[in-house]
C-alpha cells in the first residue's frame, strides 16, 4: 500500500480536532509517546468517505487520488490504502492512520470485498503478535485497526444485504460505527426513519457488539462565508448546510465520540478483538 506522510499543525483559531482536550489522566499518559490510532473507512465509492475524513481531521489526506471509471471499477477488487498523518495539537501528538478501502461494493462478487478487508485486519494483528513476541517490545508500532466507519447510502431504504453481511463478518474483529452518508440529501423525517431502520436491522442481526444509533453526517472540503465567518459547509440554491452545526447533522457528535472514546476503542481492540485473534491463532498452531 501507499504510505503518505506529512505533518500538519493547527492554531486554535483555525479550528481543531479536539484530542488535546482528552481527560487529563489519559492525556498525561499519552503526551510523551503521542497517540497511535488507526481508523478504517468502508463503503461504496462516491458516498463521501474521503470528504468526511478530510473534514474530520482538517487535512487533505487524498490530494491526488485517481478516480477510476465504471468499466475499470468492475475489474478491480478492493484495494487497501493506508495513509498516515501526524497531527499535533497543543503539544499532543496524534499519529493517525486512515485505512481506506476504495472499490468496496464495486466488485461483482461481494465475498471478494470482505476477504481483502478481513485479511488486512488480520495481517495487522499478526504483525502485532509477531512484534510483541520479539525483542524490541517497547517500540512496537501499533497498526491494528481500532475503529471502522461503515458508510451507509442515504438513497436506499435501509441496509443492503452487503452491508449486513459485512457487519456480521467483521464485528468480531473491529469496532464498527455505522455512518449515514450525505445526510443533507434527507429530510429530518427521512433521516430519523433511516436511522431507526438501520438500528433495528443491526439489533436483529446482532451485527454490532454494542448497538449504537448511526451518525447521519455531511462533509465538505469548502469554506463558505456565513455572516462574516468562514465555515465548512455546502452551498445550495436555498442556503448553506454547515458541517459543524449540530442542528444540521451529527458531524460534531461523531467527532466528539471518536475523540473521547479513542482510548476505549483502543482498549476494546486490545482486550477483545486482538485477544480473540491471538487465542484462535495459538490454538491453530498448537502452541
Ligand atoms: P468517496 O468515494 O466515498 O471517498 O467519496 P468522495 O469524498 O470522493 O465524494 C464523492 C462526491 O460526493 C463528491 O462530489 C463530493 O463533493 C460529494 N460529497 C461528499 N460529501 C458529501 C455530503 O455530505 N453531502 C453531499 N450531498 N455530497 C457530498
Coordinates of C-alpha atoms and ligand atoms in Angstrom, one line a residue:
X1 CA 0.0 0.0 0.0
X2 CA 1.0 3.6 -0.4
X3 CA 2.0 5.4 2.7
X4 CA 1.9 9.1 2.7
X5 CA 3.5 11.0 5.5
X6 CA 3.2 14.6 6.3
X7 CA 2.8 16.8 9.3
X8 CA 0.3 19.5 9.9
X9 CA -0.2 21.8 12.8
X10 CA -3.3 23.8 13.6
X11 CA -3.6 27.0 15.6
X12 CA -6.5 27.2 18.0
X13 CA -8.3 29.8 15.9
X14 CA -8.2 27.7 12.7
X15 CA -10.4 25.1 14.4
X16 CA -9.0 21.8 15.8
X17 CA -9.9 18.2 16.1
X18 CA -10.0 18.2 19.9
X19 CA -7.9 15.3 21.1
X20 CA -5.8 17.7 23.1
X21 CA -8.8 18.1 25.3
X22 CA -8.9 14.5 26.4
X23 CA -9.4 13.9 30.1
X24 CA -6.2 14.8 32.0
X25 CA -5.3 11.3 33.1
X26 CA -5.4 9.8 29.7
X27 CA -3.7 12.9 28.4
X28 CA -0.7 12.7 30.7
X29 CA -0.1 9.1 29.9
X30 CA -0.1 9.6 26.2
X31 CA 1.5 13.0 25.8
X32 CA 5.0 11.7 25.6
X33 CA 4.5 9.0 23.2
X34 CA 1.6 10.5 21.4
X35 CA -1.5 8.6 20.4
X36 CA -1.5 6.0 17.7
X37 CA -4.8 5.4 16.2
X38 CA -6.0 3.6 13.1
X39 CA -9.4 4.3 11.5
X40 CA -10.7 2.3 8.6
X41 CA -13.4 3.6 6.3
X42 CA -15.6 1.3 4.4
X43 CA -18.4 2.0 2.0
X44 CA -19.3 2.3 -1.7
X45 CA -17.3 4.7 -3.6
X46 CA -18.9 8.2 -4.0
X47 CA -20.5 8.2 -0.6
X48 CA -18.3 11.0 0.7
X49 CA -15.7 9.0 2.7
X50 CA -12.7 11.0 1.7
X51 CA -14.5 14.3 2.1
X52 CA -15.6 13.3 5.6
X53 CA -12.1 12.2 6.6
X54 CA -10.7 15.5 5.4
X55 CA -13.4 17.4 7.3
X56 CA -12.8 15.4 10.5
X57 CA -9.0 15.8 10.6
X58 CA -8.8 19.1 8.8
X59 CA -6.3 17.8 6.4
X60 CA -6.3 16.7 2.8
X61 CA -5.4 13.1 3.0
X62 CA -6.1 12.3 -0.6
X63 CA -4.8 15.3 -2.6
X64 CA -4.2 13.4 -5.8
X65 CA -6.5 10.4 -5.8
X66 CA -7.2 8.9 -9.1
X67 CA -10.9 8.1 -9.6
X68 CA -11.4 5.0 -11.8
X69 CA -14.2 4.8 -14.5
X70 CA -17.1 2.4 -14.3
X71 CA -15.5 -0.4 -16.5
X72 CA -12.3 -0.2 -14.6
X73 CA -14.2 -0.5 -11.3
X74 CA -15.8 -3.8 -12.2
X75 CA -12.4 -5.2 -13.0
X76 CA -11.0 -4.1 -9.7
X77 CA -11.1 -5.7 -6.4
X78 CA -11.0 -3.8 -3.1
X79 CA -7.7 -2.1 -2.7
X80 CA -6.4 -1.1 0.7
X81 CA -4.8 2.3 1.0
X82 CA -3.3 3.3 4.3
X83 CA -2.3 6.9 4.8
X84 CA -0.6 8.2 7.9
X85 CA -0.6 11.8 9.1
X86 CA 0.8 13.3 12.2
X87 CA -1.3 15.9 13.8
X88 CA -0.2 18.0 16.7
X89 CA -2.5 19.9 18.9
X90 CA -1.2 22.0 21.8
X91 CA 1.8 19.8 22.2
X92 CA -0.2 16.5 22.0
X93 CA 0.7 14.3 19.1
X94 CA -1.6 12.0 17.2
X95 CA -0.3 9.5 14.7
X96 CA -3.4 8.9 12.7
X97 CA -3.6 6.2 10.1
X98 CA -6.6 6.1 7.9
X99 CA -7.2 2.9 6.0
X100 CA -9.4 3.4 3.0
X101 CA -11.0 0.7 1.0
X102 CA -11.6 2.1 -2.4
X103 CA -13.6 -0.2 -4.7
X104 CA -15.7 -1.6 -1.9
X105 CA -19.0 -2.7 -3.4
X106 CA -17.8 -2.3 -7.0
X107 CA -16.7 -6.0 -7.3
X108 CA -19.4 -8.3 -8.6
X109 CA -18.6 -10.9 -6.0
X110 CA -19.1 -9.4 -2.6
X111 CA -17.2 -12.1 -0.9
X112 CA -14.1 -10.7 -2.5
X113 CA -14.7 -7.4 -0.7
X114 CA -14.8 -9.0 2.7
X115 CA -11.8 -11.2 2.1
X116 CA -9.4 -8.4 1.4
X117 CA -10.6 -6.4 4.3
X118 CA -10.6 -9.3 6.8
X119 CA -7.1 -10.2 5.5
X120 CA -5.9 -6.6 6.2
X121 CA -7.2 -6.6 9.7
X122 CA -5.8 -10.0 10.5
X123 CA -2.4 -9.1 9.0
X124 CA -2.2 -6.1 11.4
X125 CA -3.0 -8.4 14.3
X126 CA -0.4 -10.9 13.1
X127 CA 2.2 -8.3 12.8
X128 CA 1.5 -7.1 16.3
X129 CA 1.7 -10.6 17.6
X130 CA 5.0 -11.1 15.9
X131 CA 6.4 -7.8 17.3
X132 CA 5.0 -8.5 20.7
X133 CA 6.9 -11.7 21.0
X134 CA 10.1 -10.1 19.6
X135 CA 12.9 -8.5 21.5
X136 CA 12.1 -4.9 20.8
X137 CA 8.7 -5.0 22.6
X138 CA 8.8 -1.4 23.8
X139 CA 8.8 0.2 20.5
X140 CA 6.1 -1.6 18.7
X141 CA 4.2 0.5 16.2
X142 CA 0.5 -0.3 16.6
X143 CA -1.1 -0.6 13.2
X144 CA -4.1 -2.6 14.4
X145 CA -7.5 -1.2 13.2
X146 CA -9.1 0.5 16.2
X147 CA -12.3 1.6 14.6
X148 CA -14.2 1.2 11.3
X149 CA -16.6 3.8 10.0
X150 CA -19.1 1.9 7.8
X151 CA -20.8 4.3 5.3
X152 CA -24.4 3.6 4.6
X153 CA -26.1 5.1 1.5
X154 CA -28.8 7.7 2.2
X155 CA -30.6 6.7 -1.0
X156 CA -31.8 3.2 -0.2
X157 CA -34.4 2.1 2.3
X158 CA -32.0 0.9 4.9
X159 CA -29.1 -1.5 5.0
X160 CA -28.4 -3.5 1.9
X161 CA -27.6 -7.2 2.1
X162 CA -24.0 -6.4 1.5
X163 CA -24.0 -4.0 4.5
X164 CA -25.4 -6.6 6.8
X165 CA -23.1 -9.3 5.6
X166 CA -20.1 -7.1 6.1
X167 CA -21.0 -6.1 9.6
X168 CA -21.8 -9.7 10.6
X169 CA -18.4 -10.8 9.3
X170 CA -16.4 -8.0 10.8
X171 CA -18.0 -7.1 14.2
X172 CA -15.9 -9.7 16.0
X173 CA -12.7 -8.2 14.6
X174 CA -13.1 -4.5 14.8
X175 CA -15.3 -1.8 16.4
X176 CA -17.8 -0.7 13.8
X177 CA -19.5 2.7 13.8
X178 CA -22.4 3.0 11.3
X179 CA -22.4 6.3 9.5
X180 CA -25.2 7.5 7.2
X181 CA -23.6 9.4 4.4
X182 CA -24.7 12.7 2.7
X183 CA -27.3 13.4 5.4
X184 CA -28.1 16.7 3.6
X185 CA -29.9 14.7 1.0
X186 CA -32.5 13.6 3.6
X187 CA -35.3 15.5 5.2
X188 CA -35.4 15.3 9.0
X189 CA -38.2 12.7 8.8
X190 CA -36.4 10.6 6.3
X191 CA -33.2 10.8 8.4
X192 CA -35.0 9.6 11.5
X193 CA -36.7 6.8 9.6
X194 CA -33.4 5.6 8.1
X195 CA -31.6 5.7 11.5
X196 CA -34.4 3.7 13.0
X197 CA -34.3 1.1 10.3
X198 CA -30.6 0.7 10.4
X199 CA -30.5 0.2 14.2
X200 CA -33.4 -2.2 14.1
X201 CA -31.7 -4.3 11.4
X202 CA -28.4 -4.3 13.3
X203 CA -30.1 -5.3 16.6
X204 CA -31.9 -8.2 14.9
X205 CA -28.7 -9.3 13.2
X206 CA -26.5 -8.9 16.2
X207 CA -24.2 -7.3 13.8
X208 CA -22.6 -4.8 16.0
X209 CA -21.4 -5.7 19.5
X210 CA -22.9 -2.6 21.1
X211 CA -25.8 -1.2 19.2
X212 CA -25.4 2.4 18.6
X213 CA -27.6 4.7 16.6
X214 CA -25.9 5.6 13.3
X215 CA -24.5 9.0 12.9
X216 CA -26.0 11.0 10.0
X217 CA -23.2 13.2 8.7
X218 CA -22.2 15.6 6.0
X219 CA -18.7 16.5 4.8
X220 CA -17.2 19.3 2.8
X221 CA -13.9 20.5 1.6
X222 CA -15.1 24.0 1.1
X223 CA -15.1 27.0 3.4
X224 CA -18.0 29.4 2.9
X225 CA -18.6 32.8 4.4
X226 CA -21.7 32.9 6.5
X227 CA -22.5 36.1 8.5
X228 CA -18.9 37.2 8.2
X229 CA -17.5 33.9 9.4
X230 CA -15.7 31.3 7.3
X231 CA -17.3 27.9 7.9
X232 CA -17.0 24.5 6.4
X233 CA -20.2 23.8 4.5
X234 CA -22.1 23.0 1.4
X235 CA -23.8 25.7 -0.6
X236 CA -27.2 25.1 -2.2
X237 CA -29.6 27.4 -4.0
X238 CA -31.6 27.6 -0.8
X239 CA -28.8 28.0 1.7
X240 CA -25.8 26.6 3.3
X241 CA -25.6 23.3 5.2
X242 CA -23.0 23.6 7.9
X243 CA -20.7 20.7 8.7
X244 CA -20.1 21.8 12.3
X245 CA -23.7 22.8 13.1
X246 CA -25.3 20.2 15.4
X247 CA -28.7 21.3 14.1
X248 CA -27.8 20.4 10.6
X249 CA -26.1 16.9 11.1
X250 CA -24.3 14.6 13.5
X251 CA -20.7 15.5 12.4
X252 CA -19.8 17.1 15.8
X253 CA -21.3 14.2 17.7
X254 CA -19.3 11.7 15.6
X255 CA -16.0 13.7 16.1
X256 CA -16.6 14.0 19.8
X257 CA -17.4 10.3 20.1
X258 CA -14.2 9.4 18.3
X259 CA -12.0 11.8 20.2
X260 CA -13.4 11.0 23.7
X261 CA -13.5 7.3 23.1
X262 CA -10.2 6.9 21.3
X263 CA -8.7 5.1 24.3
X264 CA -11.8 2.9 24.8
X265 CA -11.7 1.9 21.2
X266 CA -8.0 1.0 21.6
X267 CA -8.7 -1.0 24.8
X268 CA -11.6 -3.0 23.2
X269 CA -9.3 -3.7 20.2
X270 CA -6.6 -5.0 22.6
X271 CA -8.7 -6.8 25.2
X272 CA -11.4 -8.2 22.9
X273 CA -10.6 -8.3 19.2
X274 CA -6.8 -8.9 19.5
X275 CA -7.2 -11.4 22.3
X276 CA -9.7 -13.4 20.2
X277 CA -7.4 -13.3 17.3
X278 CA -4.4 -14.4 19.5
X279 CA -6.1 -17.3 21.2
X280 CA -7.6 -18.6 17.9
X281 CA -4.2 -18.2 16.3
X282 CA -2.3 -20.0 19.0
X283 CA -4.9 -22.8 19.1
X284 CA -4.4 -23.3 15.4
X285 CA -0.7 -23.5 15.6
X286 CA -1.0 -25.8 18.6
X287 CA 1.1 -23.5 20.9
Ligands
LIG1 P1 -15.7 8.6 -1.7 O1 -15.5 7.9 -3.0 O2 -16.6 7.8 -0.8 O3 -14.4 8.9 -1.0 O4 -16.4 10.0 -1.9 P2 -15.9 11.5 -2.1 O5 -15.5 12.0 -0.8 O6 -14.8 11.5 -3.1 O7 -17.2 12.2 -2.5 C1 -17.9 11.9 -3.7 C2 -18.8 13.1 -4.1 O8 -19.8 13.3 -3.1 C3 -18.1 14.4 -4.3 O9 -18.7 15.1 -5.4 C4 -18.3 15.2 -3.0 O10 -18.3 16.6 -3.2 C5 -19.7 14.7 -2.7 N1 -20.0 14.7 -1.2 C6 -19.1 14.4 -0.2 N2 -19.7 14.6 1.0 C7 -21.0 14.9 0.8 C8 -22.1 15.2 1.6 O11 -22.0 15.2 2.8 N3 -23.3 15.6 1.0 C9 -23.4 15.6 -0.4 N4 -24.6 16.0 -0.8 N5 -22.4 15.3 -1.2 C10 -21.2 15.0 -0.6

